[in-house]
C-alpha cells in the first residue's frame, strides 16, 4: 500500500513540475512592419486547436502582441441564365436539353431550376461545337427528384468534367416517368468566393468491408490530433447514392467498469451527382472512422479522401533584423493585447513570415523554479498522502479493538 502511495506521489510531482511545450523559429524579417503568419495544421494540432496557448517572443523573451485573422469565404448570388432548347421525343422517350455556351466558357456544372418533382431519372451529358458531332461527358447518371416544402420550384446542380464546348446536351430518359419541367438553366457567377484551404496530409487510411453488416469502414489515423473543417471524396464509380457517417472512438464508465463505444458525430450522403465536398462540425481527433452503407451494392472505389482547414493567420508587428520565436505553452491563458481592437483595419495583403523548426520541448515551469518546496503542489500532495496514511493507520487500529471487544 505504502509503495503504491509513493508511486502516486512521484507521478503527481512530475506532472506538476513539468509540462510538454513546443517552440519554433520565425523566418528572417527583412522589413519592419506588420506581417502575417499562417498557423499550419502541425501548430494548430500542438495547441489542441486552442490559440490561447500561442505566443510570439522576441530575442529578449518579451511577448510580441498579435491578432488572429481568419480568411473567410464570401457568397455571391448572381445567377446567369443560359439559352437552351428543350425537345421531348415521345417515340424514344427521351427529353433533350441543348444549352448554348455562346462564349465557350469553361464550365463544370449547370444549375437547373425545376418544378417540384419526386421522379427518378437517368441521364447522359455530351458536348459539341457544331450540334452535329457529339462527344460524351457523363453517362448513366441518376437524378433523384427534389422538392421544396414552401416553394413550387427547386434548384439542382448537375456536374460534369470541365469543358468549353459551344453546346452541351442533357438527355433524360422518360421511360419510367413523365418529363421534367425545366424552367431555367444557368450558373451562379462567383457563387462561392473561397480562400484556398490548408490541406492536412499526415494521415493513413485503413479500409475494411463488413459483408455481414453490408458496410465499409475507413479508419483514418492522423499522426497528431487534427482540427478537421471539411473533407472531399474522389470516387471512381459512375452511379452511386450511399448514406455515410463519421464515428469516433469513445470510452465511458458504467458502474465499476469502462466501456468502449463509437459516437456518431456527423451524417452525410455520397452522391454521384455532386462534388462530395462536406463542411464538418467541430472535429478535433487523432482518429475517425468513416462508415458507408453499401446495402447490396459492391463497395465504392474511393480514389482518395482529402481533409482541409480554413487558413488561420496571426498578424504582428516585426522589426527588421530582429529574431523571433513562436511558442506553445499549455499553462498559459488567453492573452489580452491592444492590437485586437484594430483587427478590422488589417487585410491579408501583408508580407508573410513562416514558422520553421517547430518541435516539442520539455520545460520546467518557471513558477516551480521560483517557489520553495513548501510552496509547491508537490508538498501539498505529500501532506495529503501523509494524512491518508495516518488516518488509515488509526482506522485499522480502531477496527482491531472493536473485533477484540466482540
Short mmCIF file of C-alpha atoms in Angstrom, two decimals:
data_model
loop_
_atom_site.label_atom_id
_atom_site.label_comp_id
_atom_site.label_asym_id
_atom_site.label_seq_id
_atom_site.Cartn_x
_atom_site.Cartn_y
_atom_site.Cartn_z
CA UNK A 1 0.00 0.00 0.00
CA UNK A 2 2.75 2.45 1.04
CA UNK A 3 4.66 1.67 -2.15
CA UNK A 4 1.60 2.50 -4.25
CA UNK A 5 1.10 5.80 -2.43
CA UNK A 6 4.74 6.68 -3.02
CA UNK A 7 4.37 5.98 -6.74
CA UNK A 8 1.31 8.24 -6.90
CA UNK A 9 3.23 10.99 -5.14
CA UNK A 10 6.14 10.77 -7.59
CA UNK A 11 3.77 10.81 -10.58
CA UNK A 12 1.85 13.85 -9.36
CA UNK A 13 5.08 15.67 -8.54
CA UNK A 14 6.35 15.07 -12.06
CA UNK A 15 3.10 16.29 -13.66
CA UNK A 16 3.07 19.48 -11.61
CA UNK A 17 6.72 20.32 -12.17
CA UNK A 18 6.98 19.65 -15.92
CA UNK A 19 4.85 20.43 -18.98
CA UNK A 20 5.16 19.47 -22.64
CA UNK A 21 5.52 22.56 -24.84
CA UNK A 22 6.55 23.49 -28.38
CA UNK A 23 8.86 26.02 -29.94
CA UNK A 24 9.60 27.19 -33.47
CA UNK A 25 11.71 29.83 -35.21
CA UNK A 26 10.12 32.64 -37.20
CA UNK A 27 11.77 33.22 -40.57
CA UNK A 28 14.13 36.15 -41.14
CA UNK A 29 12.43 39.56 -41.07
CA UNK A 30 13.72 41.80 -43.88
CA UNK A 31 11.47 44.80 -43.36
CA UNK A 32 9.81 46.45 -40.39
CA UNK A 33 6.04 46.46 -40.15
CA UNK A 34 3.10 44.13 -39.87
CA UNK A 35 3.46 40.57 -41.16
CA UNK A 36 1.10 37.63 -41.33
CA UNK A 37 1.97 34.08 -40.28
CA UNK A 38 -0.07 31.07 -41.30
CA UNK A 39 -0.67 28.63 -38.45
CA UNK A 40 -0.02 25.24 -40.03
CA UNK A 41 -2.01 22.10 -39.14
CA UNK A 42 1.01 20.95 -37.11
CA UNK A 43 0.94 24.09 -34.97
CA UNK A 44 -2.82 24.04 -34.50
CA UNK A 45 -2.62 20.38 -33.51
CA UNK A 46 0.12 21.06 -30.94
CA UNK A 47 -2.04 23.78 -29.38
CA UNK A 48 -5.03 21.39 -29.20
CA UNK A 49 -6.76 23.85 -31.54
CA UNK A 50 -6.62 26.46 -28.76
CA UNK A 51 -4.77 29.65 -29.73
CA UNK A 52 -4.82 30.84 -26.10
CA UNK A 53 -1.61 28.82 -25.67
CA UNK A 54 0.17 30.52 -28.58
CA UNK A 55 2.76 33.28 -28.09
CA UNK A 56 5.38 35.13 -30.12
CA UNK A 57 8.50 36.31 -28.28
CA UNK A 58 11.46 38.43 -29.36
CA UNK A 59 15.16 37.90 -28.70
CA UNK A 60 14.77 39.27 -25.16
CA UNK A 61 11.87 36.86 -24.40
CA UNK A 62 9.37 39.73 -24.46
CA UNK A 63 5.90 38.96 -25.81
CA UNK A 64 5.08 40.43 -29.21
CA UNK A 65 1.35 41.29 -29.46
CA UNK A 66 -0.59 39.63 -32.27
CA UNK A 67 -4.12 39.42 -33.59
CA UNK A 68 -5.83 36.42 -35.21
CA UNK A 69 -7.19 36.74 -38.73
CA UNK A 70 -9.49 34.26 -40.46
CA UNK A 71 -9.80 34.31 -44.24
CA UNK A 72 -13.48 33.68 -44.74
CA UNK A 73 -15.47 32.71 -47.80
CA UNK A 74 -18.00 35.14 -49.25
CA UNK A 75 -21.19 34.12 -51.00
CA UNK A 76 -22.49 35.87 -54.12
CA UNK A 77 -25.91 35.28 -55.67
CA UNK A 78 -25.63 36.44 -59.27
CA UNK A 79 -27.49 33.87 -61.38
CA UNK A 80 -26.51 33.91 -65.05
CA UNK A 81 -29.10 32.17 -67.27
CA UNK A 82 -28.08 30.34 -70.47
CA UNK A 83 -30.14 29.95 -73.63
CA UNK A 84 -31.44 26.41 -74.10
CA UNK A 85 -33.79 24.37 -76.29
CA UNK A 86 -35.90 21.54 -74.90
CA UNK A 87 -37.24 18.73 -77.11
CA UNK A 88 -39.38 15.84 -75.84
CA UNK A 89 -39.07 12.83 -78.15
CA UNK A 90 -42.09 10.70 -77.26
CA UNK A 91 -41.05 7.92 -79.65
CA UNK A 92 -37.72 7.28 -77.91
CA UNK A 93 -38.94 8.52 -74.51
CA UNK A 94 -36.05 10.98 -74.33
CA UNK A 95 -36.01 14.66 -73.33
CA UNK A 96 -33.11 16.51 -74.94
CA UNK A 97 -31.92 19.78 -73.44
CA UNK A 98 -29.33 21.62 -75.57
CA UNK A 99 -27.63 24.52 -73.78
CA UNK A 100 -25.75 27.15 -75.77
CA UNK A 101 -22.35 28.14 -74.38
CA UNK A 102 -22.04 31.12 -76.70
CA UNK A 103 -18.74 32.45 -75.35
CA UNK A 104 -17.21 28.97 -74.91
CA UNK A 105 -16.75 29.47 -71.18
CA UNK A 106 -15.00 26.79 -69.17
CA UNK A 107 -17.81 25.05 -67.30
CA UNK A 108 -18.10 22.05 -65.00
CA UNK A 109 -21.73 22.37 -63.87
CA UNK A 110 -25.14 23.89 -64.54
CA UNK A 111 -27.82 24.79 -62.02
CA UNK A 112 -31.29 23.81 -63.25
CA UNK A 113 -34.45 25.44 -61.90
CA UNK A 114 -37.04 22.66 -61.98
CA UNK A 115 -40.69 22.35 -60.94
CA UNK A 116 -41.01 20.25 -57.79
CA UNK A 117 -40.88 16.53 -58.50
CA UNK A 118 -40.23 13.17 -56.88
CA UNK A 119 -39.40 11.22 -60.03
CA UNK A 120 -36.17 9.32 -60.57
CA UNK A 121 -34.41 9.60 -63.94
CA UNK A 122 -31.22 8.50 -65.63
CA UNK A 123 -29.45 10.95 -67.91
CA UNK A 124 -26.36 11.42 -70.07
CA UNK A 125 -24.34 14.56 -70.83
CA UNK A 126 -22.48 15.27 -74.07
CA UNK A 127 -20.81 18.22 -75.77
CA UNK A 128 -20.47 19.56 -79.30
CA UNK A 129 -19.13 22.56 -81.17
CA UNK A 130 -21.50 22.27 -84.16
CA UNK A 131 -24.60 20.38 -82.91
CA UNK A 132 -23.77 17.55 -85.31
CA UNK A 133 -20.95 15.59 -83.72
CA UNK A 134 -21.45 14.93 -80.03
CA UNK A 135 -18.84 13.75 -77.54
CA UNK A 136 -19.52 12.06 -74.22
CA UNK A 137 -19.06 13.87 -70.91
CA UNK A 138 -21.04 11.66 -68.49
CA UNK A 139 -23.27 8.62 -68.87
CA UNK A 140 -25.77 6.65 -66.78
CA UNK A 141 -26.10 9.42 -64.22
CA UNK A 142 -29.08 9.32 -61.87
CA UNK A 143 -31.33 12.20 -60.86
CA UNK A 144 -33.47 11.82 -57.74
CA UNK A 145 -36.44 14.18 -57.60
CA UNK A 146 -36.28 17.06 -55.16
CA UNK A 147 -38.97 19.35 -53.78
CA UNK A 148 -39.21 22.45 -51.63
CA UNK A 149 -41.76 22.50 -48.83
CA UNK A 150 -42.69 26.17 -49.28
CA UNK A 151 -41.86 26.67 -52.98
CA UNK A 152 -43.09 25.17 -56.23
CA UNK A 153 -39.59 25.04 -57.72
CA UNK A 154 -36.25 23.62 -56.71
CA UNK A 155 -32.64 24.11 -57.81
CA UNK A 156 -30.46 21.15 -58.77
CA UNK A 157 -26.80 21.37 -59.76
CA UNK A 158 -25.57 18.88 -62.38
CA UNK A 159 -21.79 18.38 -62.50
CA UNK A 160 -19.60 17.15 -65.36
CA UNK A 161 -15.91 17.28 -66.38
CA UNK A 162 -14.56 20.76 -67.11
CA UNK A 163 -15.28 21.66 -70.73
CA UNK A 164 -15.69 24.59 -73.12
CA UNK A 165 -17.95 23.05 -75.79
CA UNK A 166 -20.19 25.54 -77.60
CA UNK A 167 -23.19 23.29 -76.92
CA UNK A 168 -23.86 20.96 -74.00
CA UNK A 169 -26.68 18.41 -74.20
CA UNK A 170 -28.56 16.67 -71.41
CA UNK A 171 -30.67 13.64 -72.36
CA UNK A 172 -33.18 12.46 -69.74
CA UNK A 173 -34.78 9.03 -70.02
CA UNK A 174 -38.59 9.26 -69.72
CA UNK A 175 -39.41 5.54 -69.97
CA UNK A 176 -40.35 5.20 -66.31
CA UNK A 177 -41.84 8.66 -65.67
CA UNK A 178 -43.11 11.81 -67.37
CA UNK A 179 -40.65 14.56 -68.43
CA UNK A 180 -39.26 17.14 -66.01
CA UNK A 181 -40.48 20.73 -66.24
CA UNK A 182 -37.25 22.70 -66.61
CA UNK A 183 -37.84 26.42 -66.03
CA UNK A 184 -34.34 27.80 -66.33
CA UNK A 185 -30.70 26.74 -66.68
CA UNK A 186 -27.68 28.76 -65.65
CA UNK A 187 -24.73 29.18 -63.31
CA UNK A 188 -24.06 31.26 -60.24
CA UNK A 189 -21.23 33.62 -61.06
CA UNK A 190 -18.77 33.61 -58.18
CA UNK A 191 -21.37 31.75 -56.17
CA UNK A 192 -18.79 30.92 -53.54
CA UNK A 193 -15.69 33.05 -53.40
CA UNK A 194 -13.40 30.89 -51.30
CA UNK A 195 -9.92 31.25 -49.96
CA UNK A 196 -7.51 28.42 -50.60
CA UNK A 197 -7.87 25.97 -47.74
CA UNK A 198 -4.97 24.28 -45.98
CA UNK A 199 -4.75 20.57 -46.74
CA UNK A 200 -3.97 18.10 -43.95
CA UNK A 201 -1.75 15.39 -45.37
CA UNK A 202 -0.20 13.48 -42.47
CA UNK A 203 -2.59 10.54 -42.09
CA UNK A 204 -3.13 6.90 -43.03
CA UNK A 205 -6.32 5.13 -44.13
CA UNK A 206 -7.25 1.52 -43.41
CA UNK A 207 -10.19 0.20 -45.46
CA UNK A 208 -12.30 -2.72 -44.19
CA UNK A 209 -15.53 -4.19 -45.58
CA UNK A 210 -18.05 -5.93 -43.33
CA UNK A 211 -20.09 -8.25 -45.57
CA UNK A 212 -22.44 -9.24 -42.76
CA UNK A 213 -23.40 -5.65 -41.92
CA UNK A 214 -23.05 -4.57 -45.59
CA UNK A 215 -20.82 -1.63 -44.69
CA UNK A 216 -17.38 -0.28 -45.48
CA UNK A 217 -15.30 1.29 -42.73
CA UNK A 218 -12.41 3.62 -43.48
CA UNK A 219 -10.30 4.22 -40.39
CA UNK A 220 -8.39 7.50 -40.78
CA UNK A 221 -5.48 7.87 -38.35
CA UNK A 222 -3.54 11.15 -38.07
CA UNK A 223 -0.03 11.45 -36.64
CA UNK A 224 -1.38 14.03 -34.18
CA UNK A 225 -4.96 15.09 -33.36
CA UNK A 226 -6.17 17.46 -36.07
CA UNK A 227 -8.87 20.10 -36.40
CA UNK A 228 -10.88 18.98 -39.45
CA UNK A 229 -13.16 21.54 -41.09
CA UNK A 230 -14.00 19.96 -44.44
CA UNK A 231 -13.45 16.77 -46.44
CA UNK A 232 -13.60 15.86 -50.13
CA UNK A 233 -14.15 12.41 -51.66
CA UNK A 234 -12.87 11.41 -55.11
CA UNK A 235 -14.91 8.33 -56.08
CA UNK A 236 -14.40 6.45 -59.35
CA UNK A 237 -17.82 4.72 -59.54
CA UNK A 238 -20.20 6.13 -62.18
CA UNK A 239 -23.51 5.92 -60.31
CA UNK A 240 -23.94 5.77 -56.53
CA UNK A 241 -26.00 7.07 -53.65
CA UNK A 242 -24.82 5.96 -50.20
CA UNK A 243 -25.58 7.01 -46.65
CA UNK A 244 -22.44 7.54 -44.57
CA UNK A 245 -21.37 8.80 -41.16
CA UNK A 246 -18.30 9.73 -39.15
CA UNK A 247 -17.68 7.79 -35.93
CA UNK A 248 -15.14 8.48 -33.19
CA UNK A 249 -13.95 6.03 -30.54
CA UNK A 250 -15.00 6.90 -27.01
CA UNK A 251 -14.93 5.32 -23.53
CA UNK A 252 -17.45 5.70 -20.75
CA UNK A 253 -17.77 4.49 -17.17
CA UNK A 254 -20.64 2.11 -16.43
CA UNK A 255 -20.82 1.26 -12.72
CA UNK A 256 -17.41 -0.27 -11.93
CA UNK A 257 -16.20 -0.87 -15.48
CA UNK A 258 -15.31 1.12 -18.55
CA UNK A 259 -16.89 0.51 -21.94
CA UNK A 260 -15.57 1.34 -25.40
CA UNK A 261 -18.09 2.60 -27.94
CA UNK A 262 -18.30 4.65 -31.15
CA UNK A 263 -20.02 8.04 -31.16
CA UNK A 264 -21.72 9.25 -34.35
CA UNK A 265 -20.72 12.89 -34.87
CA UNK A 266 -21.74 13.56 -38.50
CA UNK A 267 -24.11 12.08 -41.09
CA UNK A 268 -23.78 12.74 -44.81
CA UNK A 269 -24.65 11.35 -48.24
CA UNK A 270 -22.28 10.35 -51.04
CA UNK A 271 -23.91 11.07 -54.41
CA UNK A 272 -22.55 10.65 -57.94
CA UNK A 273 -24.35 13.86 -58.99
CA UNK A 274 -22.46 16.13 -56.57
CA UNK A 275 -18.89 17.15 -55.78
CA UNK A 276 -18.99 15.18 -52.48
CA UNK A 277 -17.49 18.04 -50.51
CA UNK A 278 -18.63 18.37 -46.90
CA UNK A 279 -18.29 21.07 -44.24
CA UNK A 280 -17.78 19.40 -40.87
CA UNK A 281 -18.87 20.34 -37.36
CA UNK A 282 -16.10 20.87 -34.80
CA UNK A 283 -13.86 17.81 -35.07
CA UNK A 284 -10.53 17.58 -33.23
CA UNK A 285 -9.46 13.95 -33.29
CA UNK A 286 -6.45 11.71 -33.82
CA UNK A 287 -8.62 9.00 -35.41
CA UNK A 288 -12.00 8.94 -37.12
CA UNK A 289 -13.97 6.12 -38.72
CA UNK A 290 -15.98 6.77 -41.90
CA UNK A 291 -18.72 4.16 -42.23
CA UNK A 292 -20.52 3.79 -45.58
CA UNK A 293 -23.78 1.86 -46.03
CA UNK A 294 -23.38 -0.41 -49.07
CA UNK A 295 -26.68 -2.30 -48.80
CA UNK A 296 -26.48 -4.91 -51.60
CA UNK A 297 -24.07 -2.89 -53.74
CA UNK A 298 -20.34 -3.53 -54.11
CA UNK A 299 -18.12 -1.20 -52.04
CA UNK A 300 -17.29 2.17 -53.56
CA UNK A 301 -13.95 2.57 -55.29
CA UNK A 302 -12.63 5.60 -53.42
CA UNK A 303 -9.61 7.09 -55.17
CA UNK A 304 -8.74 9.38 -52.29
CA UNK A 305 -10.12 11.46 -49.42
CA UNK A 306 -8.79 14.92 -48.62
CA UNK A 307 -9.15 16.87 -45.38
CA UNK A 308 -8.84 20.64 -45.02
CA UNK A 309 -8.67 23.51 -42.56
CA UNK A 310 -9.64 27.11 -43.22
CA UNK A 311 -6.49 29.26 -43.08
CA UNK A 312 -5.82 30.92 -39.74
CA UNK A 313 -3.22 33.70 -39.55
CA UNK A 314 -1.62 35.74 -36.79
CA UNK A 315 -0.67 39.32 -37.60
CA UNK A 316 2.04 41.07 -35.63
CA UNK A 317 4.45 43.98 -35.91
CA UNK A 318 8.05 42.89 -36.52
CA UNK A 319 11.28 44.88 -36.68
CA UNK A 320 13.82 44.43 -39.44
CA UNK A 321 16.74 42.22 -38.40
CA UNK A 322 15.21 41.11 -35.08
CA UNK A 323 14.82 37.43 -34.24
CA UNK A 324 11.53 35.97 -33.08
CA UNK A 325 10.19 32.65 -31.87
CA UNK A 326 6.74 31.12 -31.67
CA UNK A 327 5.94 29.05 -28.59
CA UNK A 328 3.04 26.96 -27.35
CA UNK A 329 2.62 26.60 -23.60
CA UNK A 330 -0.48 24.82 -22.34
CA UNK A 331 -0.23 26.54 -18.94
CA UNK A 332 -0.89 29.98 -20.47
CA UNK A 333 -4.21 31.79 -20.62
CA UNK A 334 -5.74 33.90 -23.38
CA UNK A 335 -3.58 36.99 -23.98
CA UNK A 336 -5.10 40.48 -23.93
CA UNK A 337 -3.47 42.76 -26.49
CA UNK A 338 -4.43 46.28 -27.63
CA UNK A 339 -3.96 45.09 -31.21
CA UNK A 340 -7.25 43.15 -31.15
CA UNK A 341 -9.15 46.48 -31.17
CA UNK A 342 -7.69 47.30 -34.60
CA UNK A 343 -8.42 43.95 -36.24
CA UNK A 344 -10.81 45.47 -38.79
CA UNK A 345 -8.05 47.66 -40.23
CA UNK A 346 -5.92 44.69 -41.31
CA UNK A 347 -6.17 42.71 -44.53
CA UNK A 348 -4.39 39.67 -45.90
CA UNK A 349 -2.23 41.69 -48.30
CA UNK A 350 0.75 41.71 -45.94
CA UNK A 351 4.30 40.30 -46.10
CA UNK A 352 4.38 36.69 -44.96
CA UNK A 353 6.62 35.12 -42.36
CA UNK A 354 6.78 31.41 -41.61
CA UNK A 355 7.41 29.25 -38.55
CA UNK A 356 10.19 26.70 -39.06
CA UNK A 357 11.95 24.07 -36.93
CA UNK A 358 8.78 23.61 -34.92
CA UNK A 359 9.31 20.86 -32.35
CA UNK A 360 8.32 19.58 -28.94
CA UNK A 361 10.36 20.57 -25.90
CA UNK A 362 10.24 19.63 -22.22
CA UNK A 363 10.46 22.67 -19.97
CA UNK A 364 10.30 23.13 -16.25
CA UNK A 365 7.65 25.55 -15.09
CA UNK A 366 9.19 28.87 -14.11
CA UNK A 367 6.71 29.11 -11.25
CA UNK A 368 8.16 25.93 -9.76
CA UNK A 369 11.70 27.29 -10.08
CA UNK A 370 10.86 30.47 -8.17
CA UNK A 371 8.97 28.74 -5.35
CA UNK A 372 10.43 26.94 -2.36
CA UNK A 373 9.48 23.29 -1.89
CA UNK A 374 6.98 24.23 0.86
CA UNK A 375 5.01 26.36 -1.65
CA UNK A 376 4.81 23.77 -4.40
CA UNK A 377 2.00 21.39 -5.37
CA UNK A 378 4.38 18.53 -4.61
CA UNK A 379 4.46 19.49 -0.92
CA UNK A 380 0.65 19.78 -0.88
CA UNK A 381 0.28 16.25 -2.29
CA UNK A 382 2.84 14.94 0.21
CA UNK A 383 0.75 16.35 3.06
CA UNK A 384 -2.44 14.83 1.63
CA UNK A 385 -0.83 11.40 1.26
CA UNK A 386 0.67 11.53 4.78
CA UNK A 387 -2.76 12.47 6.16
CA UNK A 388 -4.32 9.49 4.36
CA UNK A 389 -1.63 7.17 5.81
CA UNK A 390 -2.16 8.45 9.38
CA UNK A 391 -5.98 8.24 9.15
CA UNK A 392 -5.75 4.73 7.68
CA UNK A 393 -3.39 3.64 10.49
CA UNK A 394 -5.73 4.80 13.28
CA UNK A 395 -8.81 3.45 11.46
CA UNK A 396 -7.25 0.00 11.18
CA UNK A 397 -6.28 0.10 14.87
CA UNK A 398 -9.82 1.04 15.84
CA UNK A 399 -11.24 -1.84 13.80
CA UNK A 400 -8.90 -4.30 15.54
CA UNK A 401 -10.00 -3.05 19.01
CA UNK A 402 -13.67 -3.43 18.06
CA UNK A 403 -13.07 -7.02 16.92
CA UNK A 404 -11.35 -7.86 20.25
CA UNK A 405 -14.28 -6.44 22.24
CA UNK A 406 -16.74 -8.55 20.24
#
